[in-house]
PDB file of C-alpha atoms in Angstrom:
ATOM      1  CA  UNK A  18      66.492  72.964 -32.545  1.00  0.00           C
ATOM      2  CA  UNK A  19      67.432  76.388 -33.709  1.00  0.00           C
ATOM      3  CA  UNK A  20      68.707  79.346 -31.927  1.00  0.00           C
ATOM      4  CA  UNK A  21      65.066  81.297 -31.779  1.00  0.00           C
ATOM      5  CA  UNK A  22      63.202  77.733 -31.212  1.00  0.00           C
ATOM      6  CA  UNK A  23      65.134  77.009 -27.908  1.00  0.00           C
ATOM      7  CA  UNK A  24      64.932  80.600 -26.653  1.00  0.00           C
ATOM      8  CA  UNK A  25      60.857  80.216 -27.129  1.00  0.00           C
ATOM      9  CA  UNK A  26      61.186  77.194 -25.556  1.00  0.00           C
ATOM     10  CA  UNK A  27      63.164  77.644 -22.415  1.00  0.00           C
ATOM     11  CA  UNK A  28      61.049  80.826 -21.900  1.00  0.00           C
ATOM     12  CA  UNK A  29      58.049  78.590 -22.124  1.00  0.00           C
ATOM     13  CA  UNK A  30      59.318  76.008 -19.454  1.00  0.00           C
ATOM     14  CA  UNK A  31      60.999  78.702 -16.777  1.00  0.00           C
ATOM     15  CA  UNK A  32      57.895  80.580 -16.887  1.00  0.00           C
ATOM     16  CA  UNK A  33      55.226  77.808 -16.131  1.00  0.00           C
ATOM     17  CA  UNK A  34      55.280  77.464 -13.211  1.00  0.00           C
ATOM     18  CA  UNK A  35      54.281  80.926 -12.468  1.00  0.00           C
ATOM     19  CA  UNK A  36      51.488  80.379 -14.770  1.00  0.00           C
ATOM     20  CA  UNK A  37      50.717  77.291 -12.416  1.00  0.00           C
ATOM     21  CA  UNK A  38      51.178  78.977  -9.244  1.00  0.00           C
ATOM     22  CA  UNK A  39      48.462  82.189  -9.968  1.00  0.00           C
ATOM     23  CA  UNK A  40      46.145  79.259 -11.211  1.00  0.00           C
ATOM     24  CA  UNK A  41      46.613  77.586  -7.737  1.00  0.00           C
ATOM     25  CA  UNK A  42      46.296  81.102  -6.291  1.00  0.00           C
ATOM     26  CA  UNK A  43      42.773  81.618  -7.350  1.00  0.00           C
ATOM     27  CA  UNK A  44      41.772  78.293  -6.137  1.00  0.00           C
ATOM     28  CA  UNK A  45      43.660  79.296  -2.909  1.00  0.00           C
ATOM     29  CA  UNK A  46      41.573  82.490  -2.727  1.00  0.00           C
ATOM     30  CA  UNK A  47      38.172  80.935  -3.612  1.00  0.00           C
ATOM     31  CA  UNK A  48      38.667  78.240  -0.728  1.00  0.00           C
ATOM     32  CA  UNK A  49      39.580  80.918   1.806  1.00  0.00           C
ATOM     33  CA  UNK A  50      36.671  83.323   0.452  1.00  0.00           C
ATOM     34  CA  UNK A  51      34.184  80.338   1.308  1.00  0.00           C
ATOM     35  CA  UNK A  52      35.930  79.460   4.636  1.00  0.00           C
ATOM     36  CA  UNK A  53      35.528  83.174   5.892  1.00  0.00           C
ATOM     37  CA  UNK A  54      32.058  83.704   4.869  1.00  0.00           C
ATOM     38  CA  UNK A  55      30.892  80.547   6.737  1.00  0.00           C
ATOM     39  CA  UNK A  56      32.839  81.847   9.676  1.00  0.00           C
ATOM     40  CA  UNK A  57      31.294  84.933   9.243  1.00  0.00           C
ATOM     41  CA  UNK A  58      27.863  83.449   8.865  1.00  0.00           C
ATOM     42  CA  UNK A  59      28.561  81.141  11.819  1.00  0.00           C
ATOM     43  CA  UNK A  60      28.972  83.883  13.696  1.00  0.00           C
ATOM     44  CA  UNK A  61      25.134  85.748  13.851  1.00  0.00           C
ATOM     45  CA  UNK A  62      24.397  82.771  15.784  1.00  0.00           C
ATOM     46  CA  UNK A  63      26.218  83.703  19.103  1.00  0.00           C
ATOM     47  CA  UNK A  64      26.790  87.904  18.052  1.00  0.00           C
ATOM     48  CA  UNK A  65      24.575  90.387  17.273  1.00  0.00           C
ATOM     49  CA  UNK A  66      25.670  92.383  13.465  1.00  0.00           C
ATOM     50  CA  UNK A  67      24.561  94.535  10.646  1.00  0.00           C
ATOM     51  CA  UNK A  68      24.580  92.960   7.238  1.00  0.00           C
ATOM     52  CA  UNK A  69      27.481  92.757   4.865  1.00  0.00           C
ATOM     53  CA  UNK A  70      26.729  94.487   1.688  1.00  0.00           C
ATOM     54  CA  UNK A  71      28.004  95.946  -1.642  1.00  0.00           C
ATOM     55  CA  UNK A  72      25.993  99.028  -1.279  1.00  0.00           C
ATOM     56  CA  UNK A  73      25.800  99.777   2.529  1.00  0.00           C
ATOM     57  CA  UNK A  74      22.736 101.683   3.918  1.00  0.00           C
ATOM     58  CA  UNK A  75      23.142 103.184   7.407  1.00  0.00           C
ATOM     59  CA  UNK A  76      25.134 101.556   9.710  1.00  0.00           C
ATOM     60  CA  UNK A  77      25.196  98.194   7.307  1.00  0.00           C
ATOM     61  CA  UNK A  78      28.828  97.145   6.721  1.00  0.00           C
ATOM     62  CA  UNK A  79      30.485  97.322   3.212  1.00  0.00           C
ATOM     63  CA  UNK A  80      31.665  94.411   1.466  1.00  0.00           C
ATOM     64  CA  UNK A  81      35.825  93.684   0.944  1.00  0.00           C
ATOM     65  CA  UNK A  82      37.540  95.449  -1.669  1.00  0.00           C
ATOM     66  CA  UNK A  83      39.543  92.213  -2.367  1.00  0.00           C
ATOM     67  CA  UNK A  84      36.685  89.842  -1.265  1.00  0.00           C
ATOM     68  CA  UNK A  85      38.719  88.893   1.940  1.00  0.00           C
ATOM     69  CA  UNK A  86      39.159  90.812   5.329  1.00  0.00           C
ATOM     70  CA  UNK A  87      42.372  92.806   4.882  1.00  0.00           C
ATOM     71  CA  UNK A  88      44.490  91.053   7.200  1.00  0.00           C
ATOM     72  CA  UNK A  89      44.241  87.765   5.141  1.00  0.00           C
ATOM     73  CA  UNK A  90      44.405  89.096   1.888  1.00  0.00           C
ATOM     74  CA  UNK A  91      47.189  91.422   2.429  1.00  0.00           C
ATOM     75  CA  UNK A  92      48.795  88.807   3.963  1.00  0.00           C
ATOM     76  CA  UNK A  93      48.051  86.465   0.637  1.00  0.00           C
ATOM     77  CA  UNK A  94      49.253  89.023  -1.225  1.00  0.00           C
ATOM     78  CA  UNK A  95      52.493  89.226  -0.017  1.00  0.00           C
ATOM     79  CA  UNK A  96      52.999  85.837   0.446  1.00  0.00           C
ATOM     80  CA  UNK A  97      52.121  85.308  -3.628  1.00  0.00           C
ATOM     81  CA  UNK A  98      54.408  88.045  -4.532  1.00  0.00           C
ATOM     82  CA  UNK A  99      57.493  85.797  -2.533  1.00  0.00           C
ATOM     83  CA  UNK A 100      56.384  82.705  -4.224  1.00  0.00           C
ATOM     84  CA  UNK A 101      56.510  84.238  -7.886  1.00  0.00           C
ATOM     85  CA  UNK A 102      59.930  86.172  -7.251  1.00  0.00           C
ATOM     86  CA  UNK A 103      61.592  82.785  -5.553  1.00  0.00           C
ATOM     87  CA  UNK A 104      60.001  80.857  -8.517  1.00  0.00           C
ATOM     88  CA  UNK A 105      61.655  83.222 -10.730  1.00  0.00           C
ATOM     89  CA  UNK A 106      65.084  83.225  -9.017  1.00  0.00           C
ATOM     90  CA  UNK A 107      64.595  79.341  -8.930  1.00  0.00           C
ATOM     91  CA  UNK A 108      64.221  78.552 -12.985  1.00  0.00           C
ATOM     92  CA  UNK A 109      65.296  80.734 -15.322  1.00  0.00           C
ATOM     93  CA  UNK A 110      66.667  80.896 -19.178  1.00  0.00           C
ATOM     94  CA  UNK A 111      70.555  81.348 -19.450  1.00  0.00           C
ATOM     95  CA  UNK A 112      71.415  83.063 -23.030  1.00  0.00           C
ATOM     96  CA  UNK A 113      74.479  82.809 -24.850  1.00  0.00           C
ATOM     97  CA  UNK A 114      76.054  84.678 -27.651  1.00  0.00           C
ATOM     98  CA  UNK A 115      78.732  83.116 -29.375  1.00  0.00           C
ATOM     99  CA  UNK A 116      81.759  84.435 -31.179  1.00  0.00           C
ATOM    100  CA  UNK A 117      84.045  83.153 -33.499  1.00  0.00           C
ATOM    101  CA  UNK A 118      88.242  83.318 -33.386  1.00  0.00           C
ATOM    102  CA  UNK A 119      90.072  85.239 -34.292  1.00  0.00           C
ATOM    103  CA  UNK A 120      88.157  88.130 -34.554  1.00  0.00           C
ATOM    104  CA  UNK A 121      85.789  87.535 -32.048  1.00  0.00           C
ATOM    105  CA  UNK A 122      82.835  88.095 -34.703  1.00  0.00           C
ATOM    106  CA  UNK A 123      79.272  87.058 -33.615  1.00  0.00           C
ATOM    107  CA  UNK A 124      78.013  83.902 -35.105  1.00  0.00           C
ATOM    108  CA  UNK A 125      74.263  83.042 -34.224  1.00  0.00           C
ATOM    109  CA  UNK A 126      74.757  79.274 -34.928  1.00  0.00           C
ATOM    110  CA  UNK A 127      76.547  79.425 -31.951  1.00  0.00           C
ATOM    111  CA  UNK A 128      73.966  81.236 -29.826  1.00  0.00           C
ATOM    112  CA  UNK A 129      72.241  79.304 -27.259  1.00  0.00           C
ATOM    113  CA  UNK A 130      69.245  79.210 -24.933  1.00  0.00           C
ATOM    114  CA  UNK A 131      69.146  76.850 -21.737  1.00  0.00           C
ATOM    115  CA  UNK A 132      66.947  76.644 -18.252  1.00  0.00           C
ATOM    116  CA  UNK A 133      69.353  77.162 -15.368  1.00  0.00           C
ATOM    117  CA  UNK A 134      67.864  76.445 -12.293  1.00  0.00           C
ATOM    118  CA  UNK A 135      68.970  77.751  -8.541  1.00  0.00           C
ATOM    119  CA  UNK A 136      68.885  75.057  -5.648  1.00  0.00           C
ATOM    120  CA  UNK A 137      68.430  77.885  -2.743  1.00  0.00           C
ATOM    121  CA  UNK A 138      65.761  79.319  -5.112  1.00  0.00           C
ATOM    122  CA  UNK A 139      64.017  75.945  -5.367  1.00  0.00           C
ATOM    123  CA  UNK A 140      64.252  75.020  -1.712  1.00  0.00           C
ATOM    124  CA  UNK A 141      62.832  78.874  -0.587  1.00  0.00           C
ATOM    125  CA  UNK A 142      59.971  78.187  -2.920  1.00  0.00           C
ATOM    126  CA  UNK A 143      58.746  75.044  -1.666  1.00  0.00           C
ATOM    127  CA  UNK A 144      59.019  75.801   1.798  1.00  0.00           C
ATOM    128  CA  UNK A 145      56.683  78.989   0.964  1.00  0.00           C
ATOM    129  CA  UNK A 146      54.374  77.130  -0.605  1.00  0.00           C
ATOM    130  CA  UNK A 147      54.089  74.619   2.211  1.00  0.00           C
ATOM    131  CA  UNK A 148      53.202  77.187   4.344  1.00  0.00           C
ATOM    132  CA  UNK A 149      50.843  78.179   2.403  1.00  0.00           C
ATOM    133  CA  UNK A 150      49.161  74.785   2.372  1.00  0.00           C
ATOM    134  CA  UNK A 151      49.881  74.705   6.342  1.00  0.00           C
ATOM    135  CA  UNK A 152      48.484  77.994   7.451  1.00  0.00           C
ATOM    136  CA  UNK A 153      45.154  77.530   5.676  1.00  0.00           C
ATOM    137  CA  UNK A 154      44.948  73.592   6.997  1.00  0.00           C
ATOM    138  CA  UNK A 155      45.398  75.103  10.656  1.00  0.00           C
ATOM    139  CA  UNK A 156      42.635  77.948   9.731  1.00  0.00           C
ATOM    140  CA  UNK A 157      40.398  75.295   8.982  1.00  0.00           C
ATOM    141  CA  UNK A 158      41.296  73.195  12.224  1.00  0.00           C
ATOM    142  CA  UNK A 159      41.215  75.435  14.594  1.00  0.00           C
ATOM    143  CA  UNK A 160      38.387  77.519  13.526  1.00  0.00           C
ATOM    144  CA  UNK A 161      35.918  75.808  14.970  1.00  0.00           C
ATOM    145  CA  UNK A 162      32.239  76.982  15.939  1.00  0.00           C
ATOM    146  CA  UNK A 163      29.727  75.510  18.378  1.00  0.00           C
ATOM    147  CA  UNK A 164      26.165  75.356  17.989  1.00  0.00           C
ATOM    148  CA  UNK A 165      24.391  77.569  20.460  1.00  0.00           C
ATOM    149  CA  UNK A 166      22.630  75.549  23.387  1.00  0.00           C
ATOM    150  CA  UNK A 167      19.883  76.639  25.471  1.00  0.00           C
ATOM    151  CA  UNK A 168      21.160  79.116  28.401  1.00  0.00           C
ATOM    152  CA  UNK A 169      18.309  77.861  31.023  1.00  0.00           C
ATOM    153  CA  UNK A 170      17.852  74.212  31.127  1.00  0.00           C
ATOM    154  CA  UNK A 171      14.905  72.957  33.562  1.00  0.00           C
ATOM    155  CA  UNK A 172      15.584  69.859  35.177  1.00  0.00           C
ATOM    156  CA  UNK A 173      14.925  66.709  32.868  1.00  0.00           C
ATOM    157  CA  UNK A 174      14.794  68.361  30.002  1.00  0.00           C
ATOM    158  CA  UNK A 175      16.906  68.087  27.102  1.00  0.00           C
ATOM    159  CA  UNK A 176      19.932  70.114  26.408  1.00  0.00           C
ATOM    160  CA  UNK A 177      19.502  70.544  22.455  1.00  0.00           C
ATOM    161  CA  UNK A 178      22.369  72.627  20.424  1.00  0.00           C
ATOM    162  CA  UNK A 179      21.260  74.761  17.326  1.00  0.00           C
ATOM    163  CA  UNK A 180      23.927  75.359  14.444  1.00  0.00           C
ATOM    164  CA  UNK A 181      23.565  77.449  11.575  1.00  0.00           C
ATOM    165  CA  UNK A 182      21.995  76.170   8.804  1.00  0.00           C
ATOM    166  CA  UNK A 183      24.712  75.069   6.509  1.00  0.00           C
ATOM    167  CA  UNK A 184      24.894  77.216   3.102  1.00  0.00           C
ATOM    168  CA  UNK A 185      28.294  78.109   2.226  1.00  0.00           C
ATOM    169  CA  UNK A 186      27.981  80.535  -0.662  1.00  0.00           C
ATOM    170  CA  UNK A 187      24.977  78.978  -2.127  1.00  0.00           C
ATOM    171  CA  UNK A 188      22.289  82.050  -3.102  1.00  0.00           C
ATOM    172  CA  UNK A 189      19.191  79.875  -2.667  1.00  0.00           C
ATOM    173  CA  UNK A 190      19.897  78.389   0.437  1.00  0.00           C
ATOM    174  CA  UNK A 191      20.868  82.143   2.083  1.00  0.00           C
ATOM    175  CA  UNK A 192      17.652  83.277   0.942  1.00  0.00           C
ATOM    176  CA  UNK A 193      15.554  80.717   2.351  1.00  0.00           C
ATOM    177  CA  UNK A 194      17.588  81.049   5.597  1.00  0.00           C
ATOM    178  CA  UNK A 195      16.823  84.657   5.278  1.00  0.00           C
ATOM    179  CA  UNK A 196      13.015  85.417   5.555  1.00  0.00           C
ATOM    180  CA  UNK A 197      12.675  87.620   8.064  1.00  0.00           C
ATOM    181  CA  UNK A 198      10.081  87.399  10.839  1.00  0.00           C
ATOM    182  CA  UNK A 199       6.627  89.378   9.705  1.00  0.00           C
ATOM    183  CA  UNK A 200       6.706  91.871  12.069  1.00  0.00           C
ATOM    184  CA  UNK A 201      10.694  92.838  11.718  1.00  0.00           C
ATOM    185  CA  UNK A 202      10.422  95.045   8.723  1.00  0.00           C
ATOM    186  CA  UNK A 203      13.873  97.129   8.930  1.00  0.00           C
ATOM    187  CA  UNK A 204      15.805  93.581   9.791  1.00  0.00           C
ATOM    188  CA  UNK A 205      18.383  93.954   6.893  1.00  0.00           C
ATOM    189  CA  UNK A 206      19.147  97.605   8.542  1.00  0.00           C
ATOM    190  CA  UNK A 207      19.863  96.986  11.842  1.00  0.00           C
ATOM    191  CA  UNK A 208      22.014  94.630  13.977  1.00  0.00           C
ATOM    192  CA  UNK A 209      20.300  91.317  13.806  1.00  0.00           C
ATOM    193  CA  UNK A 210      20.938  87.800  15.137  1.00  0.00           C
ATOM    194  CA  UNK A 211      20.026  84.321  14.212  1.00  0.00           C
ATOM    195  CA  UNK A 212      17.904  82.534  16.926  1.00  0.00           C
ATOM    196  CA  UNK A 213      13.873  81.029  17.153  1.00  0.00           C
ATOM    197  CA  UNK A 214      11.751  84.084  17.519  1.00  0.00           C
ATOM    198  CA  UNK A 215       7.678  83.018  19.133  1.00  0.00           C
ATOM    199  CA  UNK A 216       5.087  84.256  16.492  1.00  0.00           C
ATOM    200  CA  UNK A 217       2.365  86.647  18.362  1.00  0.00           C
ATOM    201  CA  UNK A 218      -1.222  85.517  18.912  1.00  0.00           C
ATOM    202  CA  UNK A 219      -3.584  86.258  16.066  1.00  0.00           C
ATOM    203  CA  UNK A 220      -1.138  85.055  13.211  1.00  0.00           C
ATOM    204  CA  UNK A 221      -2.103  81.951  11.622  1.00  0.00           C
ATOM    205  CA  UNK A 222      -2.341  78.891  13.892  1.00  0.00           C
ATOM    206  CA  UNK A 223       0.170  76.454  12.154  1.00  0.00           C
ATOM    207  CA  UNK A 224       2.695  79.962  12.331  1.00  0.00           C
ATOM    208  CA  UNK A 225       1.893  80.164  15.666  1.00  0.00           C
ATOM    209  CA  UNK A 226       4.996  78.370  17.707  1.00  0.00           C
ATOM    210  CA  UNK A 227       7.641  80.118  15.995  1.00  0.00           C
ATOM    211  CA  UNK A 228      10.262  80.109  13.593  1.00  0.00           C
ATOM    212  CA  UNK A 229      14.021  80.401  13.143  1.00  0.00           C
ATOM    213  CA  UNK A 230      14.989  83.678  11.713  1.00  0.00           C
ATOM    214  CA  UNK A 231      17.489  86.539  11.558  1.00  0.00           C
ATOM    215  CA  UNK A 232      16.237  89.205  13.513  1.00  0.00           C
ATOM    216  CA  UNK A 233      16.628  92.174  15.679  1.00  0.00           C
ATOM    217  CA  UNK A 234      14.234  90.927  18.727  1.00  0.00           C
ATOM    218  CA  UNK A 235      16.184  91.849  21.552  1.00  0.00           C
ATOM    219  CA  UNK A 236      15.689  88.305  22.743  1.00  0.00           C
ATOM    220  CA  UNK A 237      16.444  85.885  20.678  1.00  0.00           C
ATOM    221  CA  UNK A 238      15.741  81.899  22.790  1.00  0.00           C
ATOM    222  CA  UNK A 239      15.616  78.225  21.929  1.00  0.00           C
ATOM    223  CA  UNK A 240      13.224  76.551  21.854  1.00  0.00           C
ATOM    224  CA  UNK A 241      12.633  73.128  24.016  1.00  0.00           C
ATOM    225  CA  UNK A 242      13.008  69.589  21.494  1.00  0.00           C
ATOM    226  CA  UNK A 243       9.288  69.125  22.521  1.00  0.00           C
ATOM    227  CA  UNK A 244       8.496  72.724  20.961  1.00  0.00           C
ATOM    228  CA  UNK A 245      10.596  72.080  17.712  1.00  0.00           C
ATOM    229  CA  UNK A 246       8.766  68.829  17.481  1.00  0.00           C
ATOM    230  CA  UNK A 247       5.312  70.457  17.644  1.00  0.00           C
ATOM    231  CA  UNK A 248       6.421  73.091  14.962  1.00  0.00           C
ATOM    232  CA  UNK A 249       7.734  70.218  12.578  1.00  0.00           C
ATOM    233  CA  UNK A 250       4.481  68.525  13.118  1.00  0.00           C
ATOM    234  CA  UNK A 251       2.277  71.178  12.853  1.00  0.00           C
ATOM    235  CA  UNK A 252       4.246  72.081   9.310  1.00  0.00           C
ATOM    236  CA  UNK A 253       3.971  68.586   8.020  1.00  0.00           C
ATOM    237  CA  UNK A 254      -0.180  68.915   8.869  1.00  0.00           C
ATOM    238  CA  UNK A 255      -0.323  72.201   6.771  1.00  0.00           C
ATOM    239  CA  UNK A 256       2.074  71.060   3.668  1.00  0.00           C
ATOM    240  CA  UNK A 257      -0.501  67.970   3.581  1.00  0.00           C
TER     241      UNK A 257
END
């Protein structure tokens, strides 16, 4: 292999495995993005909050200029500018010039290109990237949300719990969690919450228990499993 050939070569090799560690930081990104926003969406269950959008109206919250809450992203950030600076100090190309005696005149079939490689380097890099892997197991272990149960429980009756409806980042399964109740038009303005809100009399009968909703009611209950049951049934009696 030829002077030019090996230098292409060992600059190839000492810088792939930068190219494979910002191809493992998007996937690292895109599995924290969809963490967060189910935490976030987990979240209207038990607090009250305005929307999350890209163009914020009123008191609606804007969305993240990096597409994660600052203090994880930053903290990414930082984290993948250590890993690609140990990575470089960790394999490297070494480049020799060789000269000829007596006169000490260049000679280019003497020039060389090899990969050196640093130990330290190598060690500092793995150990980053294991915490890497670490910190965003523990996020996902510890970060752990209950479903809401009823707050008054009469005697004998059943303590039901109600989680969020799971949708991760799916569109379709947002919107359909997302029809708001008939009678809360400015919902996607204000603070709202996700809970069963009773339908008022004169709406349709088979509307009439309820439904599960985002909304600004001021209170937002459970129902009973006796008065989830009679919605489910009364649904399966319309849709046939």
């Amino acid at each position: 292999m030829n002077s030019t050939a090996g230098f292409f070569f060992a600059t190839f090799f000492a810088n792939m495995f930068r190219v494979i560690v910002s191809a493992l930081y998007f996937l690292y990104n895109n599995l924290l993005t969809v963490m967060l926003v189910s935490a976030e969406w987990n979240n209207f269950i038990s607090e009250r909050k305005t929307l999350r959008v890209s163009a914020p109206r009123g008191i609606q919250r804007s969305g993240y200029f990096l597409s994660l809450p600052y203090k994880y992203s930053i903290t990414l950030m930082v984290f993948s500018l250590l890993l690609h600076w140990t990575i470089s100090q960790s394999v490297f190309v070494i480049q020799t010039i060789g000269y000829r005696a007596p006169d000490f005149d260049s000679d280019s079939m003497l020039d060389a290109s090899v990969i050196g490689y640093s130990s330290i380097g190598i060690i500092f890099s793995m150990g980053l990237g294991v915490l890497l892997v670490i910190g965003l197991a523990m996020l996902g272990f510890l970060a752990k949300y209950k479903p809401k149960k009823l707050e008054h429980v009469r005697p004998g009756q059943d303590d039901p719990t109600y989680p969020m409806p799971l949708v991760s980042t799916c569109s379709a399964a947002i919107s359909a969690a997302c029809h708001r109740h008939i009678e809360d038009v400015d919902a996607h303005l204000l603070p709202v919450r996700w809970g069963y809100v009773t339908d008022v009399a004169g709406e349709e009968p088979v509307a009439r228990n309820g439904r599960f909703c985002f909304t600004t009611a001021r209170k937002v209950h459970f129902p009973s499993t006796q008065d989830v049951c009679t919605e489910r049934k009364s649904c399966a009696t319309a849709s046939s």
